[in-house]
Each structure stands twice: as structure tokens, then as C-alpha cells.
Short mmCIF file of C-alpha atoms in Angstrom, two decimals:
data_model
loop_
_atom_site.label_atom_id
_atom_site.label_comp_id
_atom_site.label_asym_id
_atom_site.label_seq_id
_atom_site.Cartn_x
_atom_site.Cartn_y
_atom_site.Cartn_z
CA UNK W 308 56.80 -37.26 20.94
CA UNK W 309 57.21 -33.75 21.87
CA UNK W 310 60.55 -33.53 20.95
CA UNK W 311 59.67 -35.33 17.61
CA UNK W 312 57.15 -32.05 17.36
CA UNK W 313 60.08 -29.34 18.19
CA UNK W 314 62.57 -30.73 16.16
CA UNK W 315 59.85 -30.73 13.26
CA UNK W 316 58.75 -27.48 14.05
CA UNK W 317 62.37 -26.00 13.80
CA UNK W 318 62.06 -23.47 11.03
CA UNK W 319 64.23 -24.69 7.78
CA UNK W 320 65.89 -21.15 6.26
CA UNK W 321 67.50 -20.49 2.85
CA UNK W 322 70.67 -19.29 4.15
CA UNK W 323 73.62 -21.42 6.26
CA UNK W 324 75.18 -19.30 9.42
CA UNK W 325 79.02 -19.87 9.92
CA UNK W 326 81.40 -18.00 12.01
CA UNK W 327 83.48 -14.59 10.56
CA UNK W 328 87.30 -16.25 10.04
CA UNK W 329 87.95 -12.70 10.90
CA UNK W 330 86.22 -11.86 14.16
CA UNK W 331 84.51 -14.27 16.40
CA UNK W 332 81.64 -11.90 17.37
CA UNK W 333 80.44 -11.64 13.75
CA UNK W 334 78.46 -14.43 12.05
CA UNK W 335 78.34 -15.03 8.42
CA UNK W 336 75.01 -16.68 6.53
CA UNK W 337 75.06 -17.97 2.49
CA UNK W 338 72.72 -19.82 0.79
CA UNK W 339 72.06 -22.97 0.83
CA UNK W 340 72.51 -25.33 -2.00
CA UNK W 341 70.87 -28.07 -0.93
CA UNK W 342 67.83 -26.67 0.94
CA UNK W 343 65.14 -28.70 -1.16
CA UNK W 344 66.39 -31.99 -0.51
CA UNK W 345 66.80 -30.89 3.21
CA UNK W 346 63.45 -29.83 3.41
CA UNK W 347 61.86 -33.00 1.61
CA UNK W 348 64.40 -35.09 4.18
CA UNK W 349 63.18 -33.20 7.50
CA UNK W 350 59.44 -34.02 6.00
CA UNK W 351 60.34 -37.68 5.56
CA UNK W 352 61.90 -38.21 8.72
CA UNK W 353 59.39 -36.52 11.13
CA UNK W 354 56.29 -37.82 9.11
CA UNK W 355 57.82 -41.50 10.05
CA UNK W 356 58.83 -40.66 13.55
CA UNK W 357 55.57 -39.38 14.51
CA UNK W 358 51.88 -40.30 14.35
CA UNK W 359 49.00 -37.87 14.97
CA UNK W 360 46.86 -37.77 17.99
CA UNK W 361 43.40 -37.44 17.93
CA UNK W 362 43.92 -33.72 18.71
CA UNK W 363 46.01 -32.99 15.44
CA UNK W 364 44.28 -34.99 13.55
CA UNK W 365 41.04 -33.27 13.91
CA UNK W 366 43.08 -29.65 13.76
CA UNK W 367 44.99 -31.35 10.31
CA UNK W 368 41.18 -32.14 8.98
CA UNK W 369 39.97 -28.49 9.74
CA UNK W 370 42.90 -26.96 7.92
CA UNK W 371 43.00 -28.76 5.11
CA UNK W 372 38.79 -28.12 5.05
CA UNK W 373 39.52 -24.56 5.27
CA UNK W 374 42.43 -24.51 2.23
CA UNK W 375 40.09 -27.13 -0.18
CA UNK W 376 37.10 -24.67 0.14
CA UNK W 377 37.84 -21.32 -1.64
CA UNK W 378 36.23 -18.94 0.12
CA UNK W 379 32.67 -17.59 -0.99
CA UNK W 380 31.57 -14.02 -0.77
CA UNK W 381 27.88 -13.78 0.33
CA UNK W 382 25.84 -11.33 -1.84
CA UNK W 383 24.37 -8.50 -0.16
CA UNK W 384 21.38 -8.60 1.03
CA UNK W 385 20.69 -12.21 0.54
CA UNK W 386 20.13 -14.22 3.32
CA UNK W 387 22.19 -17.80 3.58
CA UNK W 388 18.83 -19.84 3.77
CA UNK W 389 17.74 -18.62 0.19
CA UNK W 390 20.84 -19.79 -1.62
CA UNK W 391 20.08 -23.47 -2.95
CA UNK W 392 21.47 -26.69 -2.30
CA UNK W 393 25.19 -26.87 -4.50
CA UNK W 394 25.25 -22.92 -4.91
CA UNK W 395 29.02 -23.55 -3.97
CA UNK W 396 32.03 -24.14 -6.10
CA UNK W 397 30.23 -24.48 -9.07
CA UNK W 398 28.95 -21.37 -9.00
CA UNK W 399 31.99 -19.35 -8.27
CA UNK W 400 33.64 -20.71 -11.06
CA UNK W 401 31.34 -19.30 -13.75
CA UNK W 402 31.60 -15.44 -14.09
CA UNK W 403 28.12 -14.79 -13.69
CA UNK W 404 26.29 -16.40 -10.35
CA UNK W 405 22.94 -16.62 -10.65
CA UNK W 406 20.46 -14.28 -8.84
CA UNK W 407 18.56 -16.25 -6.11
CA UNK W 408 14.62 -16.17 -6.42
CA UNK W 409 13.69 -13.38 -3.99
CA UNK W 410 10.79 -14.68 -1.80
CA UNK W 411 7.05 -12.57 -2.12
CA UNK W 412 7.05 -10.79 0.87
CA UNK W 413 4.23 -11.44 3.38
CA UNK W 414 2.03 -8.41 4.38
CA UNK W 415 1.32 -8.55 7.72
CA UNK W 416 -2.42 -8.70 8.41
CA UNK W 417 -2.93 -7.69 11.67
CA UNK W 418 -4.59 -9.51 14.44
CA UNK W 419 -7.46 -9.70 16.76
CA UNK W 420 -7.57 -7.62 19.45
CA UNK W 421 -7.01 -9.31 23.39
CA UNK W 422 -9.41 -6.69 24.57
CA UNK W 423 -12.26 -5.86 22.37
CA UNK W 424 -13.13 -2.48 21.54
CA UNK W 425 -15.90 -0.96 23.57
CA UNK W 426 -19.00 -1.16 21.92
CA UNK W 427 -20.08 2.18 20.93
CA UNK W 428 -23.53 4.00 22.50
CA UNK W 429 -26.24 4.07 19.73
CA UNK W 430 -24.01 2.17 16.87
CA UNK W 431 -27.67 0.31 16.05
CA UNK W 432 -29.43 3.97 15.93
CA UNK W 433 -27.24 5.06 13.41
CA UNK W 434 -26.34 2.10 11.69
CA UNK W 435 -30.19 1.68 10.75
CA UNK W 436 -30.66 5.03 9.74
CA UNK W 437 -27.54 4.80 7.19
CA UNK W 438 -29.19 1.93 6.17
CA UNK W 439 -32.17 3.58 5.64
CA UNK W 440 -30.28 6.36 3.41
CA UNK W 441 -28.68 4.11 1.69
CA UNK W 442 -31.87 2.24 0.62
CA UNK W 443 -33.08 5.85 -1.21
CA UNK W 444 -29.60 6.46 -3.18
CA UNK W 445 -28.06 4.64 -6.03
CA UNK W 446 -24.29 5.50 -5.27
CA UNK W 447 -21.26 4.41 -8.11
CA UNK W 448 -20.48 0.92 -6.16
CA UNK W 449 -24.17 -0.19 -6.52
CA UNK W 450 -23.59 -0.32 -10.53
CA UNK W 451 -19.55 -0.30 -10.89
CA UNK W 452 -18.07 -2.11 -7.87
CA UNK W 453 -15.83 -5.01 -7.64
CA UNK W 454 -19.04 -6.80 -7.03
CA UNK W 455 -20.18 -6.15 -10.67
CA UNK W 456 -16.92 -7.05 -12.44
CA UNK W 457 -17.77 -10.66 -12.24
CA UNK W 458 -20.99 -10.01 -14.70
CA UNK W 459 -19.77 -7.94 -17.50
CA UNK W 460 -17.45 -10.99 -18.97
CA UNK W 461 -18.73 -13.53 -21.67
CA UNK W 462 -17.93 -17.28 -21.94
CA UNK W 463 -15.09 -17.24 -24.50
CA UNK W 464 -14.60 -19.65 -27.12
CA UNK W 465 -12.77 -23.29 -25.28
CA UNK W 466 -14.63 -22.23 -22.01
CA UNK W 467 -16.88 -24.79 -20.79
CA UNK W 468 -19.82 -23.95 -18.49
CA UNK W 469 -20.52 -25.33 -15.01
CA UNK W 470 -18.14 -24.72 -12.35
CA UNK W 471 -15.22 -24.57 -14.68
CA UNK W 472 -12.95 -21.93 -16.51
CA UNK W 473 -15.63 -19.39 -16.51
CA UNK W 474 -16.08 -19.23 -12.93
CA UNK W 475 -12.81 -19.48 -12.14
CA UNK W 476 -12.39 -16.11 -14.76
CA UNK W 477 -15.18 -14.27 -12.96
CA UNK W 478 -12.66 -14.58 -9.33
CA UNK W 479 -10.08 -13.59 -11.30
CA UNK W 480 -11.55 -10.25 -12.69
CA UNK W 481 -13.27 -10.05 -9.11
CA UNK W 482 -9.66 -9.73 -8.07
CA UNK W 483 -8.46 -7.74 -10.58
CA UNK W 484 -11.31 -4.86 -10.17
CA UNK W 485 -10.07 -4.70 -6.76
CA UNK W 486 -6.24 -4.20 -7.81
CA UNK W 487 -7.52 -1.41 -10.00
CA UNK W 488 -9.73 0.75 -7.47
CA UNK W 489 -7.14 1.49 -5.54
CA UNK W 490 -6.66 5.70 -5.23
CA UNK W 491 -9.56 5.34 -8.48
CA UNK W 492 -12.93 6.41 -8.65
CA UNK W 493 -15.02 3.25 -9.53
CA UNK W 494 -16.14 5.01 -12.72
CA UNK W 495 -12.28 5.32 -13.91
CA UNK W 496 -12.39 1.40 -12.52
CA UNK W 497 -15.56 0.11 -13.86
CA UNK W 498 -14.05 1.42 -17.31
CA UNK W 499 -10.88 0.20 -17.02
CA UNK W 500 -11.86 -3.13 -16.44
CA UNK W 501 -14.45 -3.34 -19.47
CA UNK W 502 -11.15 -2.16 -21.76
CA UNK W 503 -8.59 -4.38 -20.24
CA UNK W 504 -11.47 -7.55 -20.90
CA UNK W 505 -11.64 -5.89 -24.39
CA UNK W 506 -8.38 -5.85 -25.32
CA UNK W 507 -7.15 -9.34 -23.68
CA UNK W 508 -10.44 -10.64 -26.64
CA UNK W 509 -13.07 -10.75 -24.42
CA UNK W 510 -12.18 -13.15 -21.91
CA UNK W 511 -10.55 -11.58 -18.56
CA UNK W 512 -8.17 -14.56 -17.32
CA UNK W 513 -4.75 -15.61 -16.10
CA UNK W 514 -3.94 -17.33 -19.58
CA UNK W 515 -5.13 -14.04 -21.63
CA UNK W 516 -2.86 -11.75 -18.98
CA UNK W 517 0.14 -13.96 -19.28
CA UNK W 518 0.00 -13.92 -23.01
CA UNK W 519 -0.65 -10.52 -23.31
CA UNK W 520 2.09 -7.74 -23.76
CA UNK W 521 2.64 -5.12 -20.48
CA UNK W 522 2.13 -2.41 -23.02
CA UNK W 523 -2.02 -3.70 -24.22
CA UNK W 524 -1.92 -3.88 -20.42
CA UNK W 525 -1.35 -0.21 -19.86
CA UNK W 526 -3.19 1.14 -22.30
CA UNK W 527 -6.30 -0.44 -21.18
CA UNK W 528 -5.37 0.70 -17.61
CA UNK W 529 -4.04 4.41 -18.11
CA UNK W 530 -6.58 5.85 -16.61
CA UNK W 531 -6.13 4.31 -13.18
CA UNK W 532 -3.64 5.68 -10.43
CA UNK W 533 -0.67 4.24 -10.59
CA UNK W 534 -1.32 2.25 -13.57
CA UNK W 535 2.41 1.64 -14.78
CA UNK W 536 2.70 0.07 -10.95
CA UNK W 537 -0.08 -2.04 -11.55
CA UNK W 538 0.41 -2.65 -14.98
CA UNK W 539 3.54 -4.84 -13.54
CA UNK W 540 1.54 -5.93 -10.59
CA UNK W 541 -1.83 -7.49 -12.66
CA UNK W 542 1.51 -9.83 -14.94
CA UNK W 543 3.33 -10.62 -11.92
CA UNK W 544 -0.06 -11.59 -9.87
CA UNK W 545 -1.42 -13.83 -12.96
CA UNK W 546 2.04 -15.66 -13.28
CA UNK W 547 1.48 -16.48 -9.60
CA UNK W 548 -1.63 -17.40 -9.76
CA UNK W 549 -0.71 -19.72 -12.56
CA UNK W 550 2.32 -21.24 -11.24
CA UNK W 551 0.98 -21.62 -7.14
CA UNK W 552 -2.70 -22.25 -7.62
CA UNK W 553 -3.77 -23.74 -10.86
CA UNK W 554 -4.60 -20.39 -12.18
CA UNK W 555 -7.44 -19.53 -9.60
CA UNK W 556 -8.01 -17.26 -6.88
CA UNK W 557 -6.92 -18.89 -3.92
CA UNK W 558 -9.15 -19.24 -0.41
CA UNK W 559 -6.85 -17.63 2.38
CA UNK W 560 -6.14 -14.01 3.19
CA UNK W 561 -2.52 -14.91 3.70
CA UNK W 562 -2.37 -16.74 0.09
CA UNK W 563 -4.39 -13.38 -1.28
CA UNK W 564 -2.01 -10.95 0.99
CA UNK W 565 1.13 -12.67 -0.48
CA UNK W 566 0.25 -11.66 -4.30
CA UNK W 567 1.81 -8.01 -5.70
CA UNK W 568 -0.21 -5.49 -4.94
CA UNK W 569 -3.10 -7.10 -2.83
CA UNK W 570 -3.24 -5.83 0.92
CA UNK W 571 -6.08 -7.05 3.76
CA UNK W 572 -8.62 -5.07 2.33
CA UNK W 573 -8.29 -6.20 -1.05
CA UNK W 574 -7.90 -9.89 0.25
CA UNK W 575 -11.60 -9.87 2.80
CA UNK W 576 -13.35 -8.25 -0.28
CA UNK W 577 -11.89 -10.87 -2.86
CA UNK W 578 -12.74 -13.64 -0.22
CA UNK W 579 -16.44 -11.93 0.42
CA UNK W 580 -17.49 -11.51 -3.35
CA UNK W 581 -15.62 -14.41 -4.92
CA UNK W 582 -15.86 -17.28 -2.98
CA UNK W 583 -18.95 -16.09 -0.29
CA UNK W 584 -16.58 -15.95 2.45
CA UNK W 585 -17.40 -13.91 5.33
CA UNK W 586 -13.41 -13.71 7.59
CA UNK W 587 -13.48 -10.18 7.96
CA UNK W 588 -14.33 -6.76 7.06
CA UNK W 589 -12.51 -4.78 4.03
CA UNK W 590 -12.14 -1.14 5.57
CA UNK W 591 -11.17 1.35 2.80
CA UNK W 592 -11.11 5.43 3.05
CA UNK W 593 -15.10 5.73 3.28
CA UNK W 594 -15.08 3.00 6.37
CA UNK W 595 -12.22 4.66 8.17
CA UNK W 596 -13.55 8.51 7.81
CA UNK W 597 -17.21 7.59 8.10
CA UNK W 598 -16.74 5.20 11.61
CA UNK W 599 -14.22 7.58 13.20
CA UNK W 600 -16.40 10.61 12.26
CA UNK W 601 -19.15 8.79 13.90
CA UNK W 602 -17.02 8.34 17.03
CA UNK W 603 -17.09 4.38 16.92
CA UNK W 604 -13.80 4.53 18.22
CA UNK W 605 -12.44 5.68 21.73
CA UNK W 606 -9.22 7.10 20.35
CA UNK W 607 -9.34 8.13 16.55
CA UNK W 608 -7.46 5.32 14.62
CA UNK W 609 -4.62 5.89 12.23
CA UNK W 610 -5.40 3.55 9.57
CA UNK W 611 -7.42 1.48 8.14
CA UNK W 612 -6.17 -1.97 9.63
CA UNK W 613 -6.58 0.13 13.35
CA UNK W 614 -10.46 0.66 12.20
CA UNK W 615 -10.72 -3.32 11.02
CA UNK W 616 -9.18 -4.31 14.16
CA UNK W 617 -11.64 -2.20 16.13
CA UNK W 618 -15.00 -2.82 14.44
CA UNK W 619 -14.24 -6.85 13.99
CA UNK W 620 -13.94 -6.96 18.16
CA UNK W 621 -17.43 -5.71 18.82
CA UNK W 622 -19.66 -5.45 15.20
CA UNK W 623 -22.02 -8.45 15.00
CA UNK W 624 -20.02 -10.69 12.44
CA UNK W 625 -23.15 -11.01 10.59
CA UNK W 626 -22.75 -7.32 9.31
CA UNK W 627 -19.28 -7.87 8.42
CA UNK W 628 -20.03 -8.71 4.83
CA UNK W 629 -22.40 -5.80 4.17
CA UNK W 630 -20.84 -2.50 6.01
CA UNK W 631 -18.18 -1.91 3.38
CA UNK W 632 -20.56 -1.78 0.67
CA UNK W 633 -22.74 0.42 2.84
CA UNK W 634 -20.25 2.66 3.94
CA UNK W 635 -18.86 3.72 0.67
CA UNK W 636 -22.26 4.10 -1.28
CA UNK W 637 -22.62 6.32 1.58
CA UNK W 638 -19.59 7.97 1.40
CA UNK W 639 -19.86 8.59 -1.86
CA UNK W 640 -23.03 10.31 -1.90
CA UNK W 641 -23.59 12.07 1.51
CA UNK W 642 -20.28 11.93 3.61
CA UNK W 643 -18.00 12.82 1.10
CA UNK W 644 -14.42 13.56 2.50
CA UNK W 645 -14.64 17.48 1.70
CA UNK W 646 -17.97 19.28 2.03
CA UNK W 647 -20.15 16.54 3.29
CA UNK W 648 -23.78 17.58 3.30
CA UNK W 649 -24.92 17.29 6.28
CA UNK W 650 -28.23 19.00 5.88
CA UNK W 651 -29.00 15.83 3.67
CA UNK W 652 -28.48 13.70 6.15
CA UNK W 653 -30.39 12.17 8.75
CA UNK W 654 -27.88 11.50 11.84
CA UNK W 655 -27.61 15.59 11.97
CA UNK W 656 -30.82 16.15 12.79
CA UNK W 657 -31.04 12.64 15.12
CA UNK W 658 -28.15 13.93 17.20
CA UNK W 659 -26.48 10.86 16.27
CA UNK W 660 -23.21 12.06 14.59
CA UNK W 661 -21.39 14.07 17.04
CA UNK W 662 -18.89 15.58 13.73
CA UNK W 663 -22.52 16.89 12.29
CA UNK W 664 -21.64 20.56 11.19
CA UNK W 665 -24.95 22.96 11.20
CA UNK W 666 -25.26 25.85 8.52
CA UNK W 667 -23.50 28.57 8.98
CA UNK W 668 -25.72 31.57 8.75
CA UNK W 669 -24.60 34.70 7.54
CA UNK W 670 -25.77 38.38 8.72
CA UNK W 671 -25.76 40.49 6.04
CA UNK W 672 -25.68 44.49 6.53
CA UNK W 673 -27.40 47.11 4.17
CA UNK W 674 -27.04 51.05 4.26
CA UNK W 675 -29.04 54.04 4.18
CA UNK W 676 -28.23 56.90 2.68
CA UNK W 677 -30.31 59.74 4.63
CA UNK W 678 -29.57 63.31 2.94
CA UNK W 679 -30.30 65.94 5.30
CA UNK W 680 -29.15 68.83 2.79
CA UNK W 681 -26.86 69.69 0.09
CA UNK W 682 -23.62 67.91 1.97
CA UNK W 683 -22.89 64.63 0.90
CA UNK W 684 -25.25 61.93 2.41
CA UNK W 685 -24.64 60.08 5.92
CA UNK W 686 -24.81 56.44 6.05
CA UNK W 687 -25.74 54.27 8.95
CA UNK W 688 -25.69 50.45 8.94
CA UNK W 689 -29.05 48.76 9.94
CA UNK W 690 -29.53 45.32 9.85
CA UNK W 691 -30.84 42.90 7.11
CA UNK W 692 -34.25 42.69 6.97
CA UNK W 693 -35.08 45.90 8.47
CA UNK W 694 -36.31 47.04 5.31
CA UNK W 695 -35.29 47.84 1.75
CA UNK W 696 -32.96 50.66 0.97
CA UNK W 697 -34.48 54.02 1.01
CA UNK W 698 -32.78 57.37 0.07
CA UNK W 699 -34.04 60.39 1.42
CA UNK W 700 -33.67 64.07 -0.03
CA UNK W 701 -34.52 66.42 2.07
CA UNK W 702 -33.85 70.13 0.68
CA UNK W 703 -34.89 73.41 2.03
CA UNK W 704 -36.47 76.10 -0.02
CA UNK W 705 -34.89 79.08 -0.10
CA UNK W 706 -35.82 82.38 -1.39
CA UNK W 707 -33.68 82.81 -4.31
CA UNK W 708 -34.68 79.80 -5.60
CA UNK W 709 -38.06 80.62 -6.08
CA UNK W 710 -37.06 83.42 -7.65
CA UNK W 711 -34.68 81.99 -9.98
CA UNK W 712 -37.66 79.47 -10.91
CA UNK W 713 -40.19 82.48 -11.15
CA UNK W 714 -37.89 83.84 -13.91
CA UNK W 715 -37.16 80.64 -15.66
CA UNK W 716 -33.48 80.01 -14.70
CA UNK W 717 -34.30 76.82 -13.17
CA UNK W 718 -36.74 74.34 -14.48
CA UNK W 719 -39.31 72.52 -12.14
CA UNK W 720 -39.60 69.12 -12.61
CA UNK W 721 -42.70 67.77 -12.68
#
């Protein structure tokens, strides 16, 4: 068998050597003019002296894998386990492949802490007192929060009442409030929302989004930040909803996180307000400032998720539903991110906020002008409230002047 293998290895050439007639150092080569049927004879012969071995025939079955298969170039940036079952042959032999569905990427929601977060000295003192503020002030959430988008729809025509469509509508502009507010002022929001439900005929839904053009969409929405971003978001989100979860809002955080445009925050609040859920607190700007200004946390956190992280490990889950709301309305009103008034507020005076900034009192200096002849006056600073401003004249009477004022030169004023 092996020297059935080097006699059909033996390389078959084109050209037949014979010796130089002329000097016997020097070979000669010419074609050959029978080197097909030599070739197809060496074939015949050593395919029916041989027979395979297990060995060749598995190398024979991986070689003639490799040449059946025409090699596929993988598309960058798309990982193997996307591409479908029979993207293969097929697929390369039309000109244009077909783009694989790219998978929503999941936002990572971060979890609980192994250690919870000390529980901060007098967090009841001044959560009550905030409270308390809060009770005297109507702030913008109170009237035009995400809580309130639920109330300003109508039952449209084909909506039946019960737990049906119109529910299911209120979740949906629940959810889509929330989109919305993002870097907005809930007045810019509030009115937003009341245009989009306007110009979709009434009805806010997933059906009404779907079969409405992105351009109504952004007009409605123009007034919001980033409103050509969410323009695309509010479509993509509704076709989701539509095609994942029977055109509702669904029940998870990680089903809400995995929507465009809908982070943790977004996904507690939706959760709190829409379906009554209570899984964890939405921290926005007002709760991050307001709880790190307060010192609630040992080291000052970086971002929001830090602060939810934090507060969820040692706040009595029972105020998890409520502290956003009373947070912002705070935040809106009293601690406001620039200037916040501190002299309106009652933690300043309590000792309770440690970032409290007292009035700055200014001191104020006047001058007096004393004239102690005919030079030009001398001034001297006193201090505010040492009296008003007085101006002295002191002049000495001389003896020409009276006689000046004897003859009538110079006038006496009376």
C-alpha cells in the first residue's frame, strides 16, 4: 500500500526528459503528446490498486467539504449567532444579502447593592419637613406630570369601556409622557402630549402612532428636546409594543428597559403609575441633586442609577413610590439647581441641610464731604448707618469781604 501511494503521488509533467545525442551531461525535455490519456491511465490504475483507510477517507471527506462550500464572508459587525438558519449558499448567490434583524439592545439596570448604604442621621427629620413644604406648594408635576397624562384622553369612537382598549391607551400615553420629559420642562411636556393626542384624532394609542406619519409626529413634539430623536423613538416603541406585547405596556423593567428610548427611570415610573407597581424608585435630576445635597450619601454619587442604588438599600420601600414625586415638586419650587432659596426653606433654619447657604450680607460705605475752607472738600469713609450724608461749609470771614458786601459787590443771601 505505500508504494501504491508513492507511485500515485509521483507528479505527472507536460514535458518528456531524454538524453542530449550530443553530450551526455545535458538532458533534453518536449512535450508530451499523450499526457491526458496518461494522466486518466495513472488515475485508473491507482484508484483500483488501492482502497482508502479510515484515515484518508475522513481527510478525502474534509476536502471535498471544504471545495463544495464556497466560502462566505461574514459581515462586519454581525455576530454568527444572528444570521438565520439557511443564510448560506442561497444567499451568496443573489447580489444583495439581506441585512440581519439587529437585536434591541438591553440597558443594563443596575443591581442591588451586597452592602446597603448606611442609613443617613436625621433622613426622617428632613424627610417630614419636605413633606411638610411640599403639602403648602402646588409645583408643575402636581398638575402636568406623567401621572396626569393618563386623564386628559377621551374614549374614542370603537373603544369599549371596562378594562379594555381605553385602559390599555391611558399606559400607553403614561409611557409616552415619560419619553417626552426627558431634558423638558413638564409645561413644554404636558403640552406636547395634549397636541400629539390632538393630532393622532383624539385617541393617544399604538394603532393611531403606527398609522400616523413621523412628520404629524414632530410637529406635535417640536417643542421637546430632542424631539427629531424621539420622534423616531415614540414609532419604533409603538411597533414594538404592537408586535411583542399585544399593543400594551408590558409589566417588567427589563421588557420596559428594552424599548427605544426608555431607561430605569422611565421604566419604575411607567411600572408605578400604570400598572400600581411599587419595584423601585425612578431617580431623575431633582432626586439626585436634592439627596446628595442633603448628604444622604457617604460619597457623592455620579449618577442617577448610583443614587437609586443607594436610597433602595436603606429607604423604607414603602416610600419608594412617593419620593420622586416629592422630590421634584420640591425641586422645582424651592431647590432649584441654580439659586435655590434657601431662606424659603425650612431645613436651613432646622440645621438639617448641611449645603444650606445663609445670606450674604453686604456692608455698604457712604462719604462725607467736610469743607474746612475754600480748598476742595476732604472725604472720609464712615460706615453705613452712621448717619445720612452731611456736607459741611465752613468759611471764614474776612475783612474785605465785608467790605465788598458793605458796598454792594457781593450779594448776601438770605
Amino acid at each position: 500500500m505505500c508504494a501504491a501511494r508513492r507511485t500515485t503521488s509521483t507528479r505527472l509533467t507536460r514535458l518528456a526528459a531524454k538524453a542530449s545525442p550530443y553530450h551526455s551531461g545535458v538532458t533534453l525535455y518536449e512535450a508530451r503528446d499523450n499526457f491526458d490519456l496518461e494522466v486518466q491511465a495513472r488515475l485508473g490504475q491507482s484508484s483500483a490498486a488501492e482502497t482508502p483507510g479510515p484515515s484518508d477517507s475522513r481527510r478525502g471527506a474534509r476536502s471535498t467539504a471544504k471545495k463544495s462550500k464556497p466560502a462566505t464572508r461574514q459581515q462586519p459587525g454581525v455576530k454568527p449567532e444572528l444570521l438565520e438558519e439557511g443564510d448560506g449558499a442561497d444567499h451568496d448567490a443573489s447580489p444583495q444579502k439581506p441585512k440581519p434583524q439587529r437585536k434591541s439592545k438591553q440597558k443594563a439596570v443596575a443591581q442591588r447593592l451586597e452592602t446597603p448604604h448606611p442609613t443617613p442621621a436625621n433622613w426622617a427629620d428632613a424627610y417630614a419637613a419636605i413633606k411638610a413644604m411640599r403639602a403648602r406648594i402646588v409645583a408643575p408635576v402636581d398638575t402636568m406630570g406623567c401621572d396626569q397624562a393618563q386623564f386628559r384622553g377621551t374614549r374614542a369612537q370603537g373603544e369599549f369601556f371596562g378594562f379594555g382598549w381605553f385602559h390599555i391607551n391611558q399606559r400607553f400615553a403614561t409611557l409616552v409622557s415619560l419619553m417626552l420629559s426627558s431634558q423638558t420642562k413638564d409645561e413644554v411636556t404636558d403640552a406636547a402630549v395634549a397636541k400629539l393626542r390632538t393630532a393622532l384624532g383624539g385617541a393617544l394609542s399604538v394603532q393611531a402612532v403606527l398609522d400616523a406619519d413621523e412628520a404629524v409626529i414632530s410637529e406635535a413634539i417640536a417643542k421637546v428636546g430632542f424631539w427629531r430623536r424621539k420622534t423616531q423613538y415614540i414609532k419604533q416603541t409603538a411597533q414594538r409594543l404592537h408586535d411583542a406585547f399585544d399593543a400594551d405596556v408590558p409589566k417588567t423593567v427589563e421588557e420596559l428597559c428594552s424599548l427605544p428610548g426608555v431607561g430605569p427611570k422611565m421604566a419604575f415610573l411607567t411600572l408605578q403609575v400604570a400598572w400600581h407597581l411599587n419595584v423601585g424608585i425612578g431617580v431623575d435630576v431633582h432626586v439626585h441633586r436634592i439627596t446628595n445635597r442633603l448628604g444622604w450619601h457617604v460619597r457623592p454619587t455620579k449618577n442617577p442609577e448610583e443614587t437609586r442604588v443607594n436610597l433602595e438599600s436603606w429607604l423604607p420601600k414603602d416610600l419608594h413610590g412617593e419620593i420622586n414625586h416629592l422630590l421634584v415638586g420640591f425641586g422645582q419650587t424651592i431647590c432649584l439647581p441654580i439659586g435655590p432659596k434657601c431662606g424659603d426653606c425650612t431645613l436651613s433654619a432646622a440645621g438639617l441641610c448641611p449645603s444650606a447657604q445663609s445670606a450674604k450680607t453686604r456692608t455698604k460705605t457712604s462719604k462725607t464731604a467736610v469743607r474746612t475752607g475754600f480748598g476742595s472738600p476732604k472725604e472720609e469713609d464712615v460706615q453705613e448707618g452712621s448717619g445720612p450724608k452731611m456736607e459741611i461749609k465752613m468759611e471764614m470771614e474776612r475783612p474785605r469781604d465785608r467790605e465788598n458786601m458793605e458796598s454792594g459787590l457781593v450779594k448776601e443771601e438770605v
